[in-house]
GROMACS .gro file of C-alpha atoms in nm:
model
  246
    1UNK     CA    1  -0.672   3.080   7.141
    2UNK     CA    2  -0.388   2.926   6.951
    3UNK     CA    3  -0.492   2.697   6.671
    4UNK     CA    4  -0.162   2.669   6.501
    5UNK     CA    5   0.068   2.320   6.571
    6UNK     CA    6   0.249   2.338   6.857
    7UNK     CA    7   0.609   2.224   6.840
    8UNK     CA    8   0.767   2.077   7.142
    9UNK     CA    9   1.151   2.105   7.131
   10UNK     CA   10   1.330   1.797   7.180
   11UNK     CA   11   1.467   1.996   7.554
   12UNK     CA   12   1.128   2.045   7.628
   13UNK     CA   13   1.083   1.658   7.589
   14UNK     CA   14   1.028   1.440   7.857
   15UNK     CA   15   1.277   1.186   7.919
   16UNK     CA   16   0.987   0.938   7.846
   17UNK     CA   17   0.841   1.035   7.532
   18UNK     CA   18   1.208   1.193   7.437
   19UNK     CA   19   1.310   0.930   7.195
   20UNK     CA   20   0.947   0.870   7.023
   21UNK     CA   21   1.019   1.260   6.933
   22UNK     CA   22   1.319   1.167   6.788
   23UNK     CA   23   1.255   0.929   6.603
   24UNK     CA   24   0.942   1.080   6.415
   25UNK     CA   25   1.148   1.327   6.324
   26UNK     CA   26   1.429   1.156   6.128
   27UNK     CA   27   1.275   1.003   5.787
   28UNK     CA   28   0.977   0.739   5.679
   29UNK     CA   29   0.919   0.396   5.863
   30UNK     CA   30   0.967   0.089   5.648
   31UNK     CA   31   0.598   0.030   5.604
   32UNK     CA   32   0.587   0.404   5.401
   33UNK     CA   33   0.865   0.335   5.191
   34UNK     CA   34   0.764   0.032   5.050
   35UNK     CA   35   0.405   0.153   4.960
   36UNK     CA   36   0.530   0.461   4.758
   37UNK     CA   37   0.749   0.187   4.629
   38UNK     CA   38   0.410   0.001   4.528
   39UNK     CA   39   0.270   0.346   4.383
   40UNK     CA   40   0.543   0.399   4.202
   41UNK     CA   41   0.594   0.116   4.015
   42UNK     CA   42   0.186   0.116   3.941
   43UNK     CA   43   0.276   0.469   3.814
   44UNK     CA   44   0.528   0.369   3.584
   45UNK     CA   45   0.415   0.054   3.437
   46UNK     CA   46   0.081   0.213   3.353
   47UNK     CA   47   0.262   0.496   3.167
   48UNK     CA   48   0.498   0.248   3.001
   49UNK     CA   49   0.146   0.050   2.887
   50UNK     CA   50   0.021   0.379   2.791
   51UNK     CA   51   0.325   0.469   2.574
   52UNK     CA   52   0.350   0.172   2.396
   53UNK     CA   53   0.004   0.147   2.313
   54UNK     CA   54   0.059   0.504   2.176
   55UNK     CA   55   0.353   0.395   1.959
   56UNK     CA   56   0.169   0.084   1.831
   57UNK     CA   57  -0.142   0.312   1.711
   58UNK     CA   58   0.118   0.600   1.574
   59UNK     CA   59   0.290   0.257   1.377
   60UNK     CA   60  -0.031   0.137   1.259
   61UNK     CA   61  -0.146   0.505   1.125
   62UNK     CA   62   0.162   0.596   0.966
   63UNK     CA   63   0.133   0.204   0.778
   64UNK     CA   64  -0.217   0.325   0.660
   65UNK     CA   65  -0.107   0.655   0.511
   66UNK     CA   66   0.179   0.489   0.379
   67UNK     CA   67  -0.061   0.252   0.179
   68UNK     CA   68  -0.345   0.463   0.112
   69UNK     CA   69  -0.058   0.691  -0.077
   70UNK     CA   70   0.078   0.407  -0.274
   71UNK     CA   71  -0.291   0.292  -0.375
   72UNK     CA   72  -0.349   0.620  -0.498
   73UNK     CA   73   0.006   0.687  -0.689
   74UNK     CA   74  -0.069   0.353  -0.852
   75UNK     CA   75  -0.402   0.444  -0.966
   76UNK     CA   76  -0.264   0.793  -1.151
   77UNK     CA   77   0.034   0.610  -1.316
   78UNK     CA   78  -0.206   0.339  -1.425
   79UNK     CA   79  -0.477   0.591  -1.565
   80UNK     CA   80  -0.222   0.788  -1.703
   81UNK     CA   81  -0.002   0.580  -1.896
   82UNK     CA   82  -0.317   0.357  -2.028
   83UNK     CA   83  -0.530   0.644  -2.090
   84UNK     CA   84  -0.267   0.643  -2.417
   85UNK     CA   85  -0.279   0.316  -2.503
   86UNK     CA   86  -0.242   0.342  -2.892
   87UNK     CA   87  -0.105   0.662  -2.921
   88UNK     CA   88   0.136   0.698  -3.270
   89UNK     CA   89   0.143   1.036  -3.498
   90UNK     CA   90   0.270   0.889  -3.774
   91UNK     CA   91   0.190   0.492  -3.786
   92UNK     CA   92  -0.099   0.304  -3.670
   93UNK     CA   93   0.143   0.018  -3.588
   94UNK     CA   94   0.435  -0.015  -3.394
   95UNK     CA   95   0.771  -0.164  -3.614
   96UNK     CA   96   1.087  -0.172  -3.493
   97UNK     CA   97   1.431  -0.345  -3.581
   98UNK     CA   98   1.480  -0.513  -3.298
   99UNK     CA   99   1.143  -0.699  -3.276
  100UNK     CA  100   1.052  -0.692  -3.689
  101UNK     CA  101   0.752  -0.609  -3.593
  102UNK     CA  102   0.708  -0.872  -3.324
  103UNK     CA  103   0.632  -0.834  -2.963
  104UNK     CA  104   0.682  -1.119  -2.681
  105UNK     CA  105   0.368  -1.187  -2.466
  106UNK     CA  106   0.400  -1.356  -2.125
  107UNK     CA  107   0.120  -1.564  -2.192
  108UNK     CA  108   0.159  -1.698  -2.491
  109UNK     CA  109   0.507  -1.884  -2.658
  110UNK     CA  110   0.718  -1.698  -2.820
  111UNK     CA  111   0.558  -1.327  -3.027
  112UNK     CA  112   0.289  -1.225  -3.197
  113UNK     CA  113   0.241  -0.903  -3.431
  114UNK     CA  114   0.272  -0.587  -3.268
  115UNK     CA  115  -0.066  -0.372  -3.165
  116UNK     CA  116  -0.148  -0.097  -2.962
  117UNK     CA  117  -0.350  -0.382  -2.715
  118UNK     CA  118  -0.148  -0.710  -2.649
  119UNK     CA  119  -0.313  -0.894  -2.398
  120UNK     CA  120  -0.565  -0.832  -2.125
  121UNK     CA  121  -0.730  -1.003  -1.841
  122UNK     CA  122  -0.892  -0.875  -1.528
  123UNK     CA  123  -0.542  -0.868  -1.374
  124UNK     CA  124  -0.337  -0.765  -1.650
  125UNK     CA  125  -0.281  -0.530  -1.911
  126UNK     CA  126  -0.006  -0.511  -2.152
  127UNK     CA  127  -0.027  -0.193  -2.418
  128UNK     CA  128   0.187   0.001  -2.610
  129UNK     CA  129   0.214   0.312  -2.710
  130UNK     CA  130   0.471   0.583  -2.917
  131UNK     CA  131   0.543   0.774  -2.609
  132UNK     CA  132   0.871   0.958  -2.865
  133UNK     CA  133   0.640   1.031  -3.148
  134UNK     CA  134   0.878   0.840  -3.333
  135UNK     CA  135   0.688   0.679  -3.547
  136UNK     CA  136   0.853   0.317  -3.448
  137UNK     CA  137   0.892   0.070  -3.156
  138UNK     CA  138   1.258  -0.020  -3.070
  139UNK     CA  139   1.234  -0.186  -2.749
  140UNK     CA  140   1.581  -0.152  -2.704
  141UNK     CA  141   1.594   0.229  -2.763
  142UNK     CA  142   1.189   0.371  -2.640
  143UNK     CA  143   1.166   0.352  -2.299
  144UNK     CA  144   0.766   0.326  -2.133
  145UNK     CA  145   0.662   0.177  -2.513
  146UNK     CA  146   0.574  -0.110  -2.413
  147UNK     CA  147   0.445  -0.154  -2.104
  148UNK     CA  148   0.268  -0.456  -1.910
  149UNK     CA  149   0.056  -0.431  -1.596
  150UNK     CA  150   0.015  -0.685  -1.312
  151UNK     CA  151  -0.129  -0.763  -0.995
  152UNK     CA  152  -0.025  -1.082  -0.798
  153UNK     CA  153  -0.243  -1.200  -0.529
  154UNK     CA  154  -0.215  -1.361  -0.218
  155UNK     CA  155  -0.063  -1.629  -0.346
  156UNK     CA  156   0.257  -1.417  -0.454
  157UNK     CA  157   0.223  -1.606  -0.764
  158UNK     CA  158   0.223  -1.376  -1.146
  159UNK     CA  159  -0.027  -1.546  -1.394
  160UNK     CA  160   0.250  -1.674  -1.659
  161UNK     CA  161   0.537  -1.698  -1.522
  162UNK     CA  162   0.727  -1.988  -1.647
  163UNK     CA  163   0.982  -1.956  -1.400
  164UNK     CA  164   0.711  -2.022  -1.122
  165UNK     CA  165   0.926  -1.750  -0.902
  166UNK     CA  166   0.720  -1.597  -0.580
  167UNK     CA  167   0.637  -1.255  -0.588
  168UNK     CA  168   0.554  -1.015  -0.298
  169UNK     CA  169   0.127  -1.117  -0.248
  170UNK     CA  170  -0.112  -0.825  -0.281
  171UNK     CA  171   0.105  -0.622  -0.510
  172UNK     CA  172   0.085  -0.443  -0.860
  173UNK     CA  173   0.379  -0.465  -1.078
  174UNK     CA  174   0.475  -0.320  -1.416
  175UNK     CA  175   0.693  -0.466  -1.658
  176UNK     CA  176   0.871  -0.226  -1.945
  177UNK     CA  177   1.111  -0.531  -2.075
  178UNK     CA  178   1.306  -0.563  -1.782
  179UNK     CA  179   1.099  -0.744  -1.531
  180UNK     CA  180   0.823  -0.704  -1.299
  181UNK     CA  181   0.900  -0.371  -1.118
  182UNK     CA  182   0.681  -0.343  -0.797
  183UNK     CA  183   0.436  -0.037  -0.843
  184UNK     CA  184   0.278  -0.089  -0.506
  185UNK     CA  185   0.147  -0.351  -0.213
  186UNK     CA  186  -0.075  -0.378   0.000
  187UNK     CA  187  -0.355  -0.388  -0.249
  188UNK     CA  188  -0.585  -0.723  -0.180
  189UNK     CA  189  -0.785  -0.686  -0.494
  190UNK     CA  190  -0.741  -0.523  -0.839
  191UNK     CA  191  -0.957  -0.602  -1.107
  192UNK     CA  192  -1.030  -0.444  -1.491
  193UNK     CA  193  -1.341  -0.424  -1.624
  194UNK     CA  194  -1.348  -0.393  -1.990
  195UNK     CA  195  -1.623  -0.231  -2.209
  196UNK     CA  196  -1.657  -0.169  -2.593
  197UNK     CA  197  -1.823   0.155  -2.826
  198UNK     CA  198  -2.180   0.084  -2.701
  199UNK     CA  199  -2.018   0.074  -2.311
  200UNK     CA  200  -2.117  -0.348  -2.313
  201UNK     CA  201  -1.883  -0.501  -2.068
  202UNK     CA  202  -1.724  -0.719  -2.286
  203UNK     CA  203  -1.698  -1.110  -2.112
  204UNK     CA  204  -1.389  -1.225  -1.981
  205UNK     CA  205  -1.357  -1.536  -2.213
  206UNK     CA  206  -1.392  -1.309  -2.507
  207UNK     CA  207  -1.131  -1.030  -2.391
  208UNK     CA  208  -0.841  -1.150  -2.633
  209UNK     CA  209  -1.051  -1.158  -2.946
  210UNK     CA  210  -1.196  -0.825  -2.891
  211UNK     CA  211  -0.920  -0.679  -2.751
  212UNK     CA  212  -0.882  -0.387  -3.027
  213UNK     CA  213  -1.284  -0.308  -2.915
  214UNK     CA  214  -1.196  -0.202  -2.581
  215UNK     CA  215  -1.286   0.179  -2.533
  216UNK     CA  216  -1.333   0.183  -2.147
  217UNK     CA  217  -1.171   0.028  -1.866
  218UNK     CA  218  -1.335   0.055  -1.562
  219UNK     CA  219  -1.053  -0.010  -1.270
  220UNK     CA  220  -1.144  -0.156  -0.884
  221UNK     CA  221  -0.854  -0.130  -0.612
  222UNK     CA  222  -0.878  -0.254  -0.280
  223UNK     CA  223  -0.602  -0.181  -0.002
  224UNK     CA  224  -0.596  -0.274   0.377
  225UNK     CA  225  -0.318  -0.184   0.615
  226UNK     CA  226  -0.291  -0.210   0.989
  227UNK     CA  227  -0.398  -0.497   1.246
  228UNK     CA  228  -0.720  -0.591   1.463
  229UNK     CA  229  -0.881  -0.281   1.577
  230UNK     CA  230  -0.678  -0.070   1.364
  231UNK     CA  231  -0.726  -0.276   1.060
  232UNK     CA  232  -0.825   0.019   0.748
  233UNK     CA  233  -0.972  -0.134   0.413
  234UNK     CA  234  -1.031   0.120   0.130
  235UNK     CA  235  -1.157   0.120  -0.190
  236UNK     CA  236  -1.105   0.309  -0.580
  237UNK     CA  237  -1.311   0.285  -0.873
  238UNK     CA  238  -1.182   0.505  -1.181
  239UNK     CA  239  -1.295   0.500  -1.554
  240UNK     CA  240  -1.029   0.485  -1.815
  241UNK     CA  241  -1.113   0.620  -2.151
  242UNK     CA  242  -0.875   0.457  -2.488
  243UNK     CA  243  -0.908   0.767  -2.705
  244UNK     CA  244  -0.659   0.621  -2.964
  245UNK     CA  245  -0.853   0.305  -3.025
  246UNK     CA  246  -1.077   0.198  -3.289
   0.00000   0.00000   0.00000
């Protein structure tokens, strides 16, 4: 028995069914060219939804890393630098000629004697320190001497600015003399915690007055990145120990 398709040449045809053979064999009816039309288009707009929705979740990853890194670069220059808060080898105070002695403080009009702590709140922090070993503060000529932490909030607002000027929200800046230098955004809450010799958190109202008793600083950052479902909120704690006061 033959199972195979038979072919019928088109001689072979009768002059009946002769042009129905013809016809089936010369290319795809209407009908089957506009459903693989239909397929394809399904086919491509569900990749194209697929792609984008890739790209979107590749965006939203890379603007978490991206955060997460500047959170954490933040955190070691902050540690670092105020880990050596009062640090002189020759002078327990910091003189200078161009300040007499004298350092201005956002806060407050006009200056007020130089120390190794000039003003903190649970936002800011403004130190200095002898990073030259020279013995001296010349704020024109020692770079990183005196140095001034803060973090604006969602309001984009800094705490004493006169100038009332709007700041990027969410954001740590530092401030050597210069201006507020962005240090990193995306952080939605930064807070210090202050603590004295017998590590008693030392009350907020009371932080100016017993500035020069601080001997731990206990640091929170919060960061979020990303949107909706890939919305990423992360949190730092770190202790900070002021060797060089008291």
């Amino acid at each position: 028995r033959y199972r195979g398709e038979m072919k019928i040449p088109m001689e072979t045809c009768p002059v009946s069914i002769r042009t129905r053979c013809s016809t089936r064999s010369t290319g795809f009816t209407l009908i089957e060219v506009m459903i693989a039309s239909v397929i394809m288009v399904v086919v491509l707009t569900a990749f194209y939804q697929l792609l984008t929705f890739f790209s979107r979740d590749y965006e939203s990853q890379l603007a978490i890393a991206e955060t997460h890194q500047q959170s954490h670069v933040a955190l070691s220059l902050f540690r670092n630098e105020v880990q050596n808060t009062g640090l002189s080898t020759t002078t327990a105070t910091f003189l200078g000629p161009q300040t007499n002695g004298r350092v201005p403080v956002a806060c407050q009009r006009g200056q007020r004697n130089a120390e190794p702590i000039m003003e903190v709140s649970e936002t800011v922090f403004h130190f200095m320190v002898d990073v030259d070993s020279s013995g001296t503060f010349n704020k024109n000529n020692d770079n990183n001497e005196d140095v001034r932490y803060e973090w604006v909030g969602k309001s984009g607002r800094a705490l004493c600015d006169k100038q009332n000027n709007t700041r990027g929200p969410n954001t740590l800046y530092r401030d050597t003399g210069g201006g507020l230098q962005e240090v990193a955004s995306g952080i939605t809450n930064f807070k210090l915690r202050y603590f004295d010799e017998g590590d008693v958190l030392i009350p907020e109202n009371a932080l100016m007055d017993k500035r020069n008793q601080i001997q731990k600083i206990v640091l929170t950052i919060k960061s979020s990145s990303g949107q909706n479902l890939n919305r990423k909120d992360s949190e730092w704690n770190t202790e900070i120990y002021l060797k060089n006061i008291g």
